[in-house]
mmCIF file of C-alpha atoms in Angstrom:
data_model
loop_
_atom_site.group_PDB
_atom_site.id
_atom_site.type_symbol
_atom_site.label_atom_id
_atom_site.label_comp_id
_atom_site.label_asym_id
_atom_site.label_seq_id
_atom_site.Cartn_x
_atom_site.Cartn_y
_atom_site.Cartn_z
ATOM 1 C CA MET A 1 -16.257 -0.631 -0.232
ATOM 2 C CA SER A 2 -14.832 -3.472 -2.262
ATOM 3 C CA ARG A 3 -12.521 -6.026 -0.683
ATOM 4 C CA THR A 4 -10.120 -5.775 -3.614
ATOM 5 C CA ALA A 5 -8.088 -3.019 -5.208
ATOM 6 C CA THR A 6 -5.356 -2.804 -7.797
ATOM 7 C CA VAL A 7 -1.792 -1.622 -7.512
ATOM 8 C CA SER A 8 -0.390 -0.409 -10.817
ATOM 9 C CA PHE A 9 2.839 0.932 -12.223
ATOM 10 C CA GLY A 10 2.866 1.786 -15.905
ATOM 11 C CA ASP A 11 0.985 -0.945 -17.738
ATOM 12 C CA ARG A 12 1.609 -3.594 -15.055
ATOM 13 C CA TYR A 13 -0.652 -4.270 -12.093
ATOM 14 C CA PHE A 14 -1.761 -6.775 -9.501
ATOM 15 C CA TRP A 15 -4.714 -7.174 -7.150
ATOM 16 C CA THR A 16 -4.591 -6.645 -3.413
ATOM 17 C CA TYR A 17 -6.780 -7.044 -0.346
ATOM 18 C CA ASP A 18 -8.065 -3.584 0.574
ATOM 19 C CA VAL A 19 -7.235 -3.795 4.293
ATOM 20 C CA SER A 20 -3.608 -4.627 3.525
ATOM 21 C CA LEU A 21 -3.384 -1.790 1.001
ATOM 22 C CA SER A 22 -4.879 0.664 3.482
ATOM 23 C CA ILE A 23 -2.433 -0.336 6.224
ATOM 24 C CA LEU A 24 0.595 -0.248 3.918
ATOM 25 C CA VAL A 25 -0.277 3.145 2.442
ATOM 26 C CA ALA A 26 -1.047 4.638 5.870
ATOM 27 C CA GLU A 27 2.307 3.434 7.217
ATOM 28 C CA THR A 28 4.061 4.737 4.092
ATOM 29 C CA VAL A 29 2.531 8.158 4.772
ATOM 30 C CA ALA A 30 3.794 7.982 8.368
ATOM 31 C CA VAL A 31 7.323 7.257 7.106
ATOM 32 C CA ALA A 32 7.265 10.109 4.582
ATOM 33 C CA GLU A 33 5.933 12.545 7.177
ATOM 34 C CA GLU A 34 9.084 12.057 9.232
ATOM 35 C CA LEU A 35 11.131 14.007 6.705
ATOM 36 C CA PRO A 36 12.390 17.203 8.346
ATOM 37 C CA SER A 37 10.611 20.269 6.964
ATOM 38 C CA GLY A 38 13.785 21.536 5.288
ATOM 39 C CA HIS A 39 14.186 18.248 3.376
ATOM 40 C CA ARG A 40 10.669 17.942 2.001
ATOM 41 C CA PRO A 41 10.438 18.051 -1.784
ATOM 42 C CA PRO A 42 7.866 20.487 -3.194
ATOM 43 C CA TRP A 43 5.625 17.670 -4.457
ATOM 44 C CA LEU A 44 5.387 15.897 -1.074
ATOM 45 C CA ALA A 45 2.296 17.661 0.321
ATOM 46 C CA GLU A 46 0.172 16.784 -2.718
ATOM 47 C CA MET A 47 1.485 13.223 -2.793
ATOM 48 C CA LEU A 48 0.699 12.696 0.910
ATOM 49 C CA THR A 49 -2.838 13.991 0.411
ATOM 50 C CA ASP A 50 -3.338 11.562 -2.481
ATOM 51 C CA LEU A 51 -1.897 8.685 -0.451
ATOM 52 C CA ARG A 52 -4.129 9.491 2.522
ATOM 53 C CA VAL A 53 -7.164 9.347 0.242
ATOM 54 C CA THR A 54 -5.933 6.013 -1.145
ATOM 55 C CA ALA A 55 -5.509 4.633 2.390
ATOM 56 C CA VAL A 56 -9.081 5.593 3.278
ATOM 57 C CA VAL A 57 -10.822 4.978 -0.077
ATOM 58 C CA THR A 58 -9.079 1.891 -1.421
ATOM 59 C CA ASP A 59 -11.621 1.289 -4.218
ATOM 60 C CA SER A 60 -9.569 3.348 -6.657
ATOM 61 C CA GLY A 61 -6.417 1.400 -5.856
ATOM 62 C CA LEU A 62 -2.871 2.685 -5.887
ATOM 63 C CA SER A 63 -1.428 4.052 -9.112
ATOM 64 C CA ILE A 64 2.323 4.511 -8.722
ATOM 65 C CA GLY A 65 4.342 6.853 -10.875
ATOM 66 C CA ASP A 66 1.502 8.275 -12.933
ATOM 67 C CA GLY A 67 3.186 11.526 -13.948
ATOM 68 C CA TRP A 68 5.741 11.309 -11.144
ATOM 69 C CA PRO A 69 9.376 12.246 -11.774
ATOM 70 C CA ALA A 70 11.944 9.476 -11.217
ATOM 71 C CA GLU A 71 13.023 10.984 -7.870
ATOM 72 C CA GLN A 72 9.471 10.777 -6.572
ATOM 73 C CA VAL A 73 9.141 7.121 -7.589
ATOM 74 C CA GLU A 74 12.490 6.296 -5.940
ATOM 75 C CA ARG A 75 11.556 8.021 -2.700
ATOM 76 C CA PHE A 76 8.153 6.348 -2.661
ATOM 77 C CA VAL A 77 9.772 2.926 -3.044
ATOM 78 C CA GLY A 78 12.134 3.744 -0.162
ATOM 79 C CA TRP A 79 9.218 4.769 2.043
ATOM 80 C CA VAL A 80 7.318 1.587 1.163
ATOM 81 C CA ALA A 81 10.404 -0.474 2.065
ATOM 82 C CA GLU A 82 10.673 1.280 5.445
ATOM 83 C CA ALA A 83 6.930 0.880 6.038
ATOM 84 C CA GLY A 84 7.307 -2.858 5.336
ATOM 85 C CA ARG A 85 10.188 -3.123 7.821
ATOM 86 C CA ARG A 86 8.195 -1.345 10.518
ATOM 87 C CA LEU A 87 5.131 -3.489 9.928
ATOM 88 C CA ALA A 88 7.249 -6.662 10.060
ATOM 89 C CA VAL A 89 8.537 -5.624 13.491
ATOM 90 C CA ARG A 90 5.059 -4.699 14.652
ATOM 91 C CA GLY A 91 3.678 -8.178 13.901
ATOM 92 C CA THR A 92 -0.028 -7.435 14.390
ATOM 93 C CA ILE A 93 -2.490 -4.572 14.403
ATOM 94 C CA THR A 94 -5.456 -4.762 16.738
ATOM 95 C CA GLU A 95 -8.935 -3.540 16.015
ATOM 96 C CA ALA A 96 -8.526 -0.803 18.653
ATOM 97 C CA GLU A 97 -5.262 0.346 17.026
ATOM 98 C CA ALA A 98 -6.913 0.394 13.591
ATOM 99 C CA TYR A 99 -9.841 2.492 14.791
ATOM 100 C CA ALA A 100 -7.466 4.921 16.516
ATOM 101 C CA TRP A 101 -5.258 5.277 13.404
ATOM 102 C CA LYS A 102 -6.502 8.569 11.948
ATOM 103 C CA VAL A 103 -5.281 8.760 8.370
ATOM 104 C CA LEU A 104 -7.379 11.510 6.824
ATOM 105 C CA ASP A 105 -9.314 13.811 9.149
ATOM 106 C CA ASP A 106 -11.334 11.391 11.306
ATOM 107 C CA HIS A 107 -11.104 8.505 8.820
ATOM 108 C CA THR A 108 -9.131 5.425 9.794
ATOM 109 C CA VAL A 109 -7.472 2.580 7.935
ATOM 110 C CA ALA A 110 -9.822 0.108 6.260
ATOM 111 C CA TRP A 111 -10.943 -2.649 8.597
ATOM 112 C CA ARG A 112 -13.207 -5.647 8.170
ATOM 113 C CA GLY A 113 -14.009 -6.496 11.786
ATOM 114 C CA GLU A 114 -11.071 -8.765 12.585
ATOM 115 C CA ALA A 115 -9.856 -8.703 16.197
ATOM 116 C CA THR A 116 -6.272 -8.486 14.900
ATOM 117 C CA VAL A 117 -4.533 -8.431 11.553
ATOM 118 C CA ASP A 118 -1.193 -10.146 11.042
ATOM 119 C CA THR A 119 1.157 -7.737 9.303
ATOM 120 C CA GLY A 120 2.919 -10.550 7.389
ATOM 121 C CA PRO A 121 0.625 -10.265 4.334
ATOM 122 C CA VAL A 122 1.018 -6.472 4.397
ATOM 123 C CA VAL A 123 4.797 -6.926 4.355
ATOM 124 C CA GLN A 124 4.409 -9.291 1.366
ATOM 125 C CA LEU A 125 2.349 -6.579 -0.310
ATOM 126 C CA ALA A 126 5.124 -4.028 0.322
ATOM 127 C CA GLU A 127 7.629 -6.418 -1.260
ATOM 128 C CA ALA A 128 5.323 -6.902 -4.267
ATOM 129 C CA VAL A 129 4.931 -3.125 -4.710
ATOM 130 C CA ILE A 130 8.707 -2.709 -4.714
ATOM 131 C CA ALA A 131 9.164 -5.602 -7.149
ATOM 132 C CA LEU A 132 6.464 -4.182 -9.436
ATOM 133 C CA VAL A 133 8.205 -0.801 -9.608
ATOM 134 C CA ASN A 134 11.671 -2.357 -9.977
ATOM 135 C CA GLY A 135 10.469 -4.682 -12.750
ATOM 136 C CA THR A 136 11.352 -7.814 -10.761
ATOM 137 C CA LEU A 137 7.827 -9.051 -10.028
ATOM 138 C CA PRO A 138 7.572 -12.329 -11.910
ATOM 139 C CA PRO A 139 4.804 -12.506 -14.459
ATOM 140 C CA PRO A 140 1.740 -14.430 -13.315
ATOM 141 C CA PRO A 141 0.786 -17.642 -15.109
ATOM 142 C CA ASP A 142 -0.979 -17.098 -18.437
ATOM 143 C CA GLY A 143 -4.550 -15.933 -17.994
ATOM 144 C CA HIS A 144 -4.037 -15.003 -14.334
ATOM 145 C CA SER A 145 -3.202 -11.985 -12.175
ATOM 146 C CA TRP A 146 -1.302 -11.813 -8.887
ATOM 147 C CA PHE A 147 -3.262 -11.158 -5.683
ATOM 148 C CA TYR A 148 -1.281 -9.934 -2.638
ATOM 149 C CA GLY A 149 -2.066 -8.938 0.931
ATOM 150 C CA LEU A 150 -4.406 -11.834 1.683
ATOM 151 C CA PRO A 151 -4.362 -13.351 5.171
ATOM 152 C CA ASP A 152 -3.462 -16.753 3.685
ATOM 153 C CA GLY A 153 -0.672 -15.390 1.469
ATOM 154 C CA PRO A 154 -0.354 -14.399 -2.175
ATOM 155 C CA ARG A 155 -2.056 -16.304 -4.951
ATOM 156 C CA THR A 156 -3.186 -15.870 -8.519
ATOM 157 C CA LEU A 157 -6.659 -15.159 -9.832
ATOM 158 C CA PRO A 158 -7.998 -16.041 -13.266
ATOM 159 C CA GLN A 159 -8.382 -12.965 -15.450
ATOM 160 C CA PRO A 160 -11.943 -12.304 -16.544
ATOM 161 C CA GLY A 161 -13.067 -13.105 -19.977
#
């Protein structure tokens, strides 16, 4: 598994640390699953399955809105915002919590052996996802791409070639 993944919306994207993406997507799924059964849109089951796969197999990244109706994009952004709030309150995730967090069958969130992960970078990733979808993510410097979810905060990376 790669340590990096992309988050894209339309023709815009940025890079992210895979552990942060996995945690954010898993928490977003948890938020969406709280919808009462009578208030679940017909597309939710398929979307949650896709998100669970993304949380477990981060190599393919997160593609937002690819064929989604506007309502689905709006709800997703709301769930990401709530996931970010919850993770901010949580503060850290321990290795034991990560290995107990069953996202898809017996698969857990991505983990790279840290004793704990600070949720601050995951919250920054949530904010970047929302800004990307809302069109408010500032463009990176020429020849660079944004990189979010890193333990030492966001930065830019030179684009290849």
